[in-house]
Phi, psi and omega in degrees: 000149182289320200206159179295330182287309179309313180260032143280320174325287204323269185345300184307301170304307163340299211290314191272354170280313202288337185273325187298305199302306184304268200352279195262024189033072189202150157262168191217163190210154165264158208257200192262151192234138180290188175279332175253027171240349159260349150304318185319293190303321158302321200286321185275025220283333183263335152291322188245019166330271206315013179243004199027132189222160168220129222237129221195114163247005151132351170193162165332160169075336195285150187269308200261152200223148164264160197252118190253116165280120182121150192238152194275331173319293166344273200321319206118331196227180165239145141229158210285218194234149165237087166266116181235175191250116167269089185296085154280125216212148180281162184289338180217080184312338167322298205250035177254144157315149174283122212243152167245158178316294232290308184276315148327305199284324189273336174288328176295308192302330168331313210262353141121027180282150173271176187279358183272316143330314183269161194238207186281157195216115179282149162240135159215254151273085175070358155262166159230158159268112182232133179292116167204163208286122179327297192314318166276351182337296204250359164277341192278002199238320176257010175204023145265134208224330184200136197244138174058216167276015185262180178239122186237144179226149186263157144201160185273161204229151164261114216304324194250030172210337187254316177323101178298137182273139166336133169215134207275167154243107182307072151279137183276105167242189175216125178216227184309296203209178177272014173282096163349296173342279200311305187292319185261011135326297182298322185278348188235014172066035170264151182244162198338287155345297160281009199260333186301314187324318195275323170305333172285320191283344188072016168270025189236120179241164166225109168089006202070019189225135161303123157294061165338305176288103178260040173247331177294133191286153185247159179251195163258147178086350172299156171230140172279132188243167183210091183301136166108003209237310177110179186244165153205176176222139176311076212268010191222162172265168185295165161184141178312127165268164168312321208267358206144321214263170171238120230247139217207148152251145184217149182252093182290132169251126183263000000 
């Protein structure tokens, strides 16, 4: 968070979604929160238990995530997250640019939406998938028109039959020990020192929760994001090498 005001804000609304949901048996949802507005939220995670909540960014994997307060058993009913998927593709893929997440995000912010609407932006051959909050859907459908120098056209999609899923590149790495530090020094060919750097700066989450300890053992299945850097997740249990060492499989996302 940018500021001491901005994650009081923050808090404060956590409070009142999560009070609205108890109160009035219902669910209430959060718009989409980066990692250090769902670190904000872990930290409260015992405060606001009592609304029971679950966290959804529209498909596995998604980095930025909504927060759904309420539990359906409880409740009686289900309602679905209102997340929908946005295709976005050029109209004459021959002549289109090769477009990056940097340029998709900046074409969307153009058009003056907050950031808070938007989820993870899937990139691929010159189209994206992009995750967003139902409500903005179709204004984003009718005026996002050109991303870079391309002419582009949107439609929502169904998220869990047309999105292609991520696919990671599966690596053996090896290192000291099973210490974040440690591994991702290693995944990203960094040296100790410098993998510390980042942890001072506060850029390394697990799970969505800032790591302080850089030092904490990682498990399977867990996943590390390292801004600036990309994430992976520990897709393996660890083994002992002839040298010492501890031999890991890890799932890189580039």
């Amino acid at each position: 968070m940018d500021n001491e005001k901005e994650l009081q804000q923050l808090r404060n609304r956590f409070r009142d979604l999560a009070d609205k949901s108890f109160s009035r048996n219902m669910f209430t949802f959060t718009g989409f929160l980066g990692l250090s507005e769902q670190d904000a939220f872990w930290k409260m995670e015992r405060e606001l238990s009592h609304a029971k909540f679950i966290l959804n960014g529209g498909a596995e994997g998604t980095d930025r995530k909504v927060v759904r307060f309420g539990n359906a058993d409880e409740l009686g009913y289900e309602v679905d997250f209102p997340i929908v998927c946005v295709h976005i593709k050029p109209l004459l893929a021959k002549f289109a640019d090769n477009l990056s997440h940097r340029d998709f995000l900046g074409a969307l912010m153009n058009l003056g939406i907050e950031r808070s609407t938007l989820g993870d932006i899937r990139v691929g051959d010159k189209e994206a998938y992009l995750f967003c909050l139902d409500s903005i859907a179709e204004y984003i459908c009718d005026n996002l028109t050109q991303v870079k120098h391309t002419n582009v056209r949107c439609e929502v999609v169904d998220c869990a039959q047309e999105v292609p899923e991520e696919e990671p590149e599966r690596v053996l790495v090896q290192a000291a020990s099973m210490r974040v530090d440690a591994v991702l020094a290693k995944v990203y060919n960094k040296s100790r020192e410098d993998s510390l750097v980042l942890f001072r700066a506060q850029k390394v989450f697990v799970d969505g929760r800032l790591c302080e300890n850089n030092s904490k053992q990682l498990k399977v299945g867990e996943t590390v994001n390292a801004r600036g850097f990309g994430k992976f997740r520990v897709a393996s249990e660890p083994r002992e090498t002839r040298k010492g060492r501890t031999a890991v499989e890890v799932e890189v996302f580039r």
